[in-house]
PDB file of C-alpha atoms in Angstrom:
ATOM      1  CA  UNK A   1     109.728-128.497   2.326  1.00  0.00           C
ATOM      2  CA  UNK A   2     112.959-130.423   1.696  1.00  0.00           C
ATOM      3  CA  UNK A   3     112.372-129.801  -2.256  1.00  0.00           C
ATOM      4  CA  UNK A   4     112.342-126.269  -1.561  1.00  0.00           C
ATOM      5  CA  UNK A   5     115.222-125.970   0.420  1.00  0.00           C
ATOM      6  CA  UNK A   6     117.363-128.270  -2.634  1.00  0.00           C
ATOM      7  CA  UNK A   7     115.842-125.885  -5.085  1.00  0.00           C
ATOM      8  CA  UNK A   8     116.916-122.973  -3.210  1.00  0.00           C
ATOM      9  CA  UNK A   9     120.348-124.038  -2.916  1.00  0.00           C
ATOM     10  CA  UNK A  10     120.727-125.445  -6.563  1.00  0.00           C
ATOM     11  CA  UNK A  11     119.370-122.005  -7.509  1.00  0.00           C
ATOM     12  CA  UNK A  12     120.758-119.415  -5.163  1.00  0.00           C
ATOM     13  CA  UNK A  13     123.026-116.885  -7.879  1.00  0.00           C
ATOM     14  CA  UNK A  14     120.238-116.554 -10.443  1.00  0.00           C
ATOM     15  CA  UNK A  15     117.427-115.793  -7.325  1.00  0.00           C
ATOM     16  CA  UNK A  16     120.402-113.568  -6.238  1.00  0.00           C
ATOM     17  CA  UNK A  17     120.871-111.937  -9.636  1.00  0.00           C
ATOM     18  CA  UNK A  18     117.361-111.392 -10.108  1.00  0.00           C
ATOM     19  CA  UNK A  19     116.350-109.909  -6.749  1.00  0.00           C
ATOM     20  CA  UNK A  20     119.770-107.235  -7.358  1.00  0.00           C
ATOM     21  CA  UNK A  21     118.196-106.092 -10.742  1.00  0.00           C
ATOM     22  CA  UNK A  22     115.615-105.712  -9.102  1.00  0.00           C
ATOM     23  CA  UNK A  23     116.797-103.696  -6.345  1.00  0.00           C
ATOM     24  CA  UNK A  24     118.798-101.254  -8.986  1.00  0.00           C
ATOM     25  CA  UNK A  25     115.573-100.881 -11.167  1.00  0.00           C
ATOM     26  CA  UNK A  26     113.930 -99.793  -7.997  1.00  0.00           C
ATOM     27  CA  UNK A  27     116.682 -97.737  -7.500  1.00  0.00           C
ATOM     28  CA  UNK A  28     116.704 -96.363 -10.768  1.00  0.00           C
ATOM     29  CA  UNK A  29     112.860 -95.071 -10.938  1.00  0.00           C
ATOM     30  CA  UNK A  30     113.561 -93.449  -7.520  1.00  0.00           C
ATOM     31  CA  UNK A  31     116.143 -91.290  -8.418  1.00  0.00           C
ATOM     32  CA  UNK A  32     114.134 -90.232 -11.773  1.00  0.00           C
ATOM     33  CA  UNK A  33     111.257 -89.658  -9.305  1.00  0.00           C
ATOM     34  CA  UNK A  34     112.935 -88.070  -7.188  1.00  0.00           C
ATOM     35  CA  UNK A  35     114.546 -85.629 -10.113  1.00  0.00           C
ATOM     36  CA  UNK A  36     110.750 -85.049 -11.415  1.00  0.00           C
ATOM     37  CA  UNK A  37     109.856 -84.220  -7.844  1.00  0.00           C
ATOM     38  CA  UNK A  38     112.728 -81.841  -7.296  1.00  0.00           C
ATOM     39  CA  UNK A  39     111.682 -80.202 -10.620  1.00  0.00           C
ATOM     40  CA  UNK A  40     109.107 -79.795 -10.081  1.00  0.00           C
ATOM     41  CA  UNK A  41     108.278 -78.297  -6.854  1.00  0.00           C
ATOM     42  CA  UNK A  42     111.263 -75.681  -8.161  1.00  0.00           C
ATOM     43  CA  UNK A  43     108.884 -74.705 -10.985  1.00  0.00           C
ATOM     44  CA  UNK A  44     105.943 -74.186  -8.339  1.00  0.00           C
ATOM     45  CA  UNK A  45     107.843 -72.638  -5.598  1.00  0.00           C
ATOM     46  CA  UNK A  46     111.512 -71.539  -5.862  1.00  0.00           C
ATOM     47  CA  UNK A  47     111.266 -70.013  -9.770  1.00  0.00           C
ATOM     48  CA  UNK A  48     108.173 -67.648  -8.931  1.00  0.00           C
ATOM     49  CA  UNK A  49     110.574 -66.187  -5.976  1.00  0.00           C
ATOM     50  CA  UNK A  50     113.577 -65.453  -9.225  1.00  0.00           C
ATOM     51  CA  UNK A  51     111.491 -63.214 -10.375  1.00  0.00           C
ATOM     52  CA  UNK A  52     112.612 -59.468 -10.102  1.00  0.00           C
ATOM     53  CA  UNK A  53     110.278 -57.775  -7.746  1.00  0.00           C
ATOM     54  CA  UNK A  54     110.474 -53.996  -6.861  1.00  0.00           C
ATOM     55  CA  UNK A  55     108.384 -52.557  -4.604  1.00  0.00           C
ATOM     56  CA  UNK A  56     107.773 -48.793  -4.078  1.00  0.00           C
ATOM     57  CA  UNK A  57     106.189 -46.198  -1.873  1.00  0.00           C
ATOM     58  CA  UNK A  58     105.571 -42.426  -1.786  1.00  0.00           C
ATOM     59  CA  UNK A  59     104.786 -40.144   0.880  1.00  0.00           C
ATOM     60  CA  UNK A  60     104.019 -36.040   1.000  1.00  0.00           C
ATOM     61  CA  UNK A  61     104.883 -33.820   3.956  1.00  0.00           C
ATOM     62  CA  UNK A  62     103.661 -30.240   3.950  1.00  0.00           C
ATOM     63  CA  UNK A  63     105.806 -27.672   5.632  1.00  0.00           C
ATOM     64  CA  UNK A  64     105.717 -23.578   5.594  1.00  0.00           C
ATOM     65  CA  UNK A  65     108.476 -21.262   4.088  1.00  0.00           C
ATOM     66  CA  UNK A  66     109.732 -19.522   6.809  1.00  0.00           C
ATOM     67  CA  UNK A  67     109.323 -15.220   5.413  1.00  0.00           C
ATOM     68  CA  UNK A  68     107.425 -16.402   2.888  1.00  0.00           C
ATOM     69  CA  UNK A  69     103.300 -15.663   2.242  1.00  0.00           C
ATOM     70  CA  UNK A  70     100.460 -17.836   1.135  1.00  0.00           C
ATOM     71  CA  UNK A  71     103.735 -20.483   0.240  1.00  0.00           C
ATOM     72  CA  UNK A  72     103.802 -24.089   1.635  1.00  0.00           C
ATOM     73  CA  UNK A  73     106.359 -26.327   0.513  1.00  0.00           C
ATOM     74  CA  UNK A  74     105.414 -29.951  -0.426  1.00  0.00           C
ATOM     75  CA  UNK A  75     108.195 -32.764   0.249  1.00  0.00           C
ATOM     76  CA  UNK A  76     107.385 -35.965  -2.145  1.00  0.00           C
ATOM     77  CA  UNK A  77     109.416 -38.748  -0.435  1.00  0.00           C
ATOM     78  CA  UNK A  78     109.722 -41.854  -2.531  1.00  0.00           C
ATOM     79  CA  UNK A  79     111.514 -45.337  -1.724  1.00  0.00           C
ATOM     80  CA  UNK A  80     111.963 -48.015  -4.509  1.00  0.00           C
ATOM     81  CA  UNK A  81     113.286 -51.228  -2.602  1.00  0.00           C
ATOM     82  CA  UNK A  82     114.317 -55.141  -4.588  1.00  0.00           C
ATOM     83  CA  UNK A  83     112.501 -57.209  -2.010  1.00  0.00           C
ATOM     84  CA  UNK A  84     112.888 -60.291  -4.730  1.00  0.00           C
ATOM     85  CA  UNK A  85     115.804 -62.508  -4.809  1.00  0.00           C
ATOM     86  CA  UNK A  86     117.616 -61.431  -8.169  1.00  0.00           C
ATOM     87  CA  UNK A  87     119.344 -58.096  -8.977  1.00  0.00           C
ATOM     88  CA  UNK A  88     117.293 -55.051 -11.035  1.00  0.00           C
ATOM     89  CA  UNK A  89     118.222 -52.315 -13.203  1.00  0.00           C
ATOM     90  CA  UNK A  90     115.906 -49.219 -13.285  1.00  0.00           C
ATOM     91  CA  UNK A  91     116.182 -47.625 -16.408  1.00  0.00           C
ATOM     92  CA  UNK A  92     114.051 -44.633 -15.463  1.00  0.00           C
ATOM     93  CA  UNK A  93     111.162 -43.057 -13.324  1.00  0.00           C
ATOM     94  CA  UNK A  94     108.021 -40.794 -14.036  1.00  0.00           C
ATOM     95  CA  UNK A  95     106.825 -38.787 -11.677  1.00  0.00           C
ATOM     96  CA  UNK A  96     103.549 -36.731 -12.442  1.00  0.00           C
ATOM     97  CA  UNK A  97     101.615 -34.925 -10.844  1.00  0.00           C
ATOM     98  CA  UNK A  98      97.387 -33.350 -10.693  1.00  0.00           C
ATOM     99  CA  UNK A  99      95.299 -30.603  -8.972  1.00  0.00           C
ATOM    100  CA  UNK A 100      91.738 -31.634  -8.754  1.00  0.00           C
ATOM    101  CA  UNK A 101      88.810 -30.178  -7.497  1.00  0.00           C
ATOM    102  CA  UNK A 102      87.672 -32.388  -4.828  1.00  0.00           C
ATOM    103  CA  UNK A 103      84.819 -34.270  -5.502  1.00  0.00           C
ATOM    104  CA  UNK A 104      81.721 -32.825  -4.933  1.00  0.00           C
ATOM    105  CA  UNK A 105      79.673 -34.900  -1.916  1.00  0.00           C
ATOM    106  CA  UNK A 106      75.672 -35.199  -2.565  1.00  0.00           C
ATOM    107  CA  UNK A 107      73.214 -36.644  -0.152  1.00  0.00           C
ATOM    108  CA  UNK A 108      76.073 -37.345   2.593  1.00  0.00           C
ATOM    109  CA  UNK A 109      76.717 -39.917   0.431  1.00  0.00           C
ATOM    110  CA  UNK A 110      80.501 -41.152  -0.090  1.00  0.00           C
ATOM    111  CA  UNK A 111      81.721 -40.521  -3.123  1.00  0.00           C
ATOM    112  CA  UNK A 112      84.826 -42.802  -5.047  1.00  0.00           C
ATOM    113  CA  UNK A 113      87.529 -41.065  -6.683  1.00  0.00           C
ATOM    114  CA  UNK A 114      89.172 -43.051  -8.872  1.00  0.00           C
ATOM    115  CA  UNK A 115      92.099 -42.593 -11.072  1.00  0.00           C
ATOM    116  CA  UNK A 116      90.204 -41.490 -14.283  1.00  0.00           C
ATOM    117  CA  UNK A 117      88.776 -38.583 -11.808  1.00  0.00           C
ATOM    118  CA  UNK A 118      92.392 -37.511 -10.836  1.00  0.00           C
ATOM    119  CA  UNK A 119      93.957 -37.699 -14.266  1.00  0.00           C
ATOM    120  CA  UNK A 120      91.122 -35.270 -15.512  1.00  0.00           C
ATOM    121  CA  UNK A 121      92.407 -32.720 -13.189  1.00  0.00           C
ATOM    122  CA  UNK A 122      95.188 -30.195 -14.399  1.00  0.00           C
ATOM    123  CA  UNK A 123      98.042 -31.377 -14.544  1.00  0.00           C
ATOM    124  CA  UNK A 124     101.025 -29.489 -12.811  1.00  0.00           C
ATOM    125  CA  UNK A 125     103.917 -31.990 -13.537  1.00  0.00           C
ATOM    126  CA  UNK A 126     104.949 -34.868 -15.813  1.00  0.00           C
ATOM    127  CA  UNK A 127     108.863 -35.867 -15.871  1.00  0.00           C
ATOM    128  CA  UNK A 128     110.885 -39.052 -16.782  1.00  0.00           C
ATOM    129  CA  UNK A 129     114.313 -38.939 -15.085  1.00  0.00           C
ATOM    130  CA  UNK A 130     116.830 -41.364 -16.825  1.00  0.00           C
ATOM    131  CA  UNK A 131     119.549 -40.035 -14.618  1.00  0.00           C
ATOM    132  CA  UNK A 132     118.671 -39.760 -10.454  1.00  0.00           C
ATOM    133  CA  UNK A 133     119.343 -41.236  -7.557  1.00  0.00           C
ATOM    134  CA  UNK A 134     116.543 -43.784  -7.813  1.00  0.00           C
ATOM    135  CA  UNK A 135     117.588 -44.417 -11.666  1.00  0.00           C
ATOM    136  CA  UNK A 136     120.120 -47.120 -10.863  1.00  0.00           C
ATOM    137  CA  UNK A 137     121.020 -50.981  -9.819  1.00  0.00           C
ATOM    138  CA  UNK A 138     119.086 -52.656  -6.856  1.00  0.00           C
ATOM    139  CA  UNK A 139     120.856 -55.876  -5.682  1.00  0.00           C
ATOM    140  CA  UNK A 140     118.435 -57.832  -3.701  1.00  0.00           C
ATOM    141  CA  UNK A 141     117.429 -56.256  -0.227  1.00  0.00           C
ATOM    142  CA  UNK A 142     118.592 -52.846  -1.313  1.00  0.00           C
ATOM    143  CA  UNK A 143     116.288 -49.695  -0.425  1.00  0.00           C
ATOM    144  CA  UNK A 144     116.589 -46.613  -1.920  1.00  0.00           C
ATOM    145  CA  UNK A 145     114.863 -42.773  -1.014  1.00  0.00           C
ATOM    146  CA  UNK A 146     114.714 -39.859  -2.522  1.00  0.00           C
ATOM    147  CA  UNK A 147     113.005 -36.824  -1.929  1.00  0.00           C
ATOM    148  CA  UNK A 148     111.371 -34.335  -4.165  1.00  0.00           C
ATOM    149  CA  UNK A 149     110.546 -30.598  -3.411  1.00  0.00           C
ATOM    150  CA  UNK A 150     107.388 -28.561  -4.994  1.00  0.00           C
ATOM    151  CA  UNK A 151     105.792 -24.998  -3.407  1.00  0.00           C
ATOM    152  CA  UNK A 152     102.079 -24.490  -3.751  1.00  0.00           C
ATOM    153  CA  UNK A 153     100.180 -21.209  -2.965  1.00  0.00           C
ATOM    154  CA  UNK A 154      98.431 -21.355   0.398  1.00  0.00           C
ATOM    155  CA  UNK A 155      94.551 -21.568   0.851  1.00  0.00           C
ATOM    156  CA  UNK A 156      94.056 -23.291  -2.618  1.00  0.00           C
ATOM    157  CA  UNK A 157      90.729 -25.649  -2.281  1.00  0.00           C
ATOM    158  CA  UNK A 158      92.362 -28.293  -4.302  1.00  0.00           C
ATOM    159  CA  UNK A 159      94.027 -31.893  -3.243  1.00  0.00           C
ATOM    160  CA  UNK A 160      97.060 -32.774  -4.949  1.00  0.00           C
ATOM    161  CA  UNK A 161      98.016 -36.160  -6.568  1.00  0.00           C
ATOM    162  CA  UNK A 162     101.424 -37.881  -7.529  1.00  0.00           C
ATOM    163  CA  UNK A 163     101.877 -40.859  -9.050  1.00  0.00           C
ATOM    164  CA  UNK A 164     105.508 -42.353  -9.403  1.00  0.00           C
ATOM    165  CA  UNK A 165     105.890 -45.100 -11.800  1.00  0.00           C
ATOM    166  CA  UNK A 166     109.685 -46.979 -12.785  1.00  0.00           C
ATOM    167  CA  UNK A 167     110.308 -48.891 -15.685  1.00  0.00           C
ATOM    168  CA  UNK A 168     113.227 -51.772 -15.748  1.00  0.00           C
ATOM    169  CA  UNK A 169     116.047 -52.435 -18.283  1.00  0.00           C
ATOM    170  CA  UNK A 170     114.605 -56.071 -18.454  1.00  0.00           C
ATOM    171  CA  UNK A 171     111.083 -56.817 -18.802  1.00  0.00           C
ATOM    172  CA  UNK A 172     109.505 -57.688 -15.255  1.00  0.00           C
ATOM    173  CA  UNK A 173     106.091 -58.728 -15.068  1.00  0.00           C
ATOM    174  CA  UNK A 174     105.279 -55.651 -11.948  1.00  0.00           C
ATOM    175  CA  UNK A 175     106.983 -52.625 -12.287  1.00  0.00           C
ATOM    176  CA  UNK A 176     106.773 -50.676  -9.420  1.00  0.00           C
ATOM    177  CA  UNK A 177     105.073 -47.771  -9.086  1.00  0.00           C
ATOM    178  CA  UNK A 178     103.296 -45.770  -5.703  1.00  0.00           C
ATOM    179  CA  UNK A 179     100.235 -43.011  -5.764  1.00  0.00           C
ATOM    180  CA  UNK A 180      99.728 -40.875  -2.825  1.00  0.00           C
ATOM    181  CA  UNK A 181      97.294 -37.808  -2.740  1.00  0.00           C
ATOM    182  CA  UNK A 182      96.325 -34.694  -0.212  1.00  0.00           C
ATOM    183  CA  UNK A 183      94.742 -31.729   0.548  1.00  0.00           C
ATOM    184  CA  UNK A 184      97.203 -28.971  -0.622  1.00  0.00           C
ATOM    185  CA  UNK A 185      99.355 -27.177   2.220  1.00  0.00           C
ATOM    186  CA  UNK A 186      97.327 -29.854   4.334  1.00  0.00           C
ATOM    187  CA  UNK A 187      99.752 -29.136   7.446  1.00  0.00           C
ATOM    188  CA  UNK A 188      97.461 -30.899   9.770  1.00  0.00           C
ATOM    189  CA  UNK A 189      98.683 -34.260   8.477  1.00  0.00           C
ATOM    190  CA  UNK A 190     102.565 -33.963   9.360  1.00  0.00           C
TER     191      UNK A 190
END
């Protein structure tokens, strides 16, 4: 025990010098370890939330013209909100819109109407506004509506379908866009 204790003392700066390079090596790999960490879960978790996201929904409201006969009046109200963390220009928006036959029910059985089905209906309206109130910048958390008026005749045994679609100055991987689709003059859903 003795001959430890001599060597020990005879050798105490280089077992001191040696056991402080190894305490900044360790050091050392932690912090890179740490960076690779820290890059990592940014990549996985914090850079999917950068990306622009929009987010966009439509609504119709039927009302009646007051003096008016065998008129409604359909209200299209859409809202285009930046719910991501980055700002967005919208360059422009498309709103179209169908009348379509509703579908034709055999058997009581349910019958799917999907988008091909509406888009081979006649089309009343197709228009890309560079220039609206929607058309514009969205810093993050910003919500925007607008409201757009049409007038049907009455006691037409059609629904009616918009769809609403915006397109981005800078390529974003989901542009928004919104659908929404009625009976016409359908005041019973107000």
């Amino acid at each position: 025990m003795s001959k430890l204790v001599d060597y020990l003392k005879i050798n105490v700066n280089p077992i001191h010098s040696w056991t402080e390079s190894l305490s900044h090596i360790a050091q050392i790999l932690a912090l890179i370890l740490a960076g690779i960490w820290t890059y990592k879960s940014f990549w996985e978790t914090d850079k999917p939330s950068l990306e622009p996201h929009l987010t966009s929904t439509a609504d119709i409201s039927w009302n009646r013209v007051p003096n008016s006969k065998g008129v409604c009046e359909a209200v299209l109200d859409v809202t285009l909100e930046n719910i991501g963390k980055r700002s967005v220009d919208v360059a422009q928006m498309r709103i179209r819109g169908w009348l379509v036959d509703p579908p034709r029910i055999v058997d009581d059985k349910p019958v799917f109407f999907t988008d091909d089905d509406v888009m081979k209906g006649q089309q009343f309206f197709d228009q890309t506004f560079t220039g609206s109130y929607l058309v514009d910048h969205y810093p993050p958390g910003v919500k925007v509506q607008d409201s757009f008026i049409w007038y049907f005749k009455e006691k037409q045994a059609k629904n009616v379908f918009w769809q609403v679609s915006f397109t981005t100055k800078d390529t974003i991987r989901y542009n928004a866009a919104s659908a929404i689709g009625d009976f016409v003059c359908n005041y019973e859903s107000d």
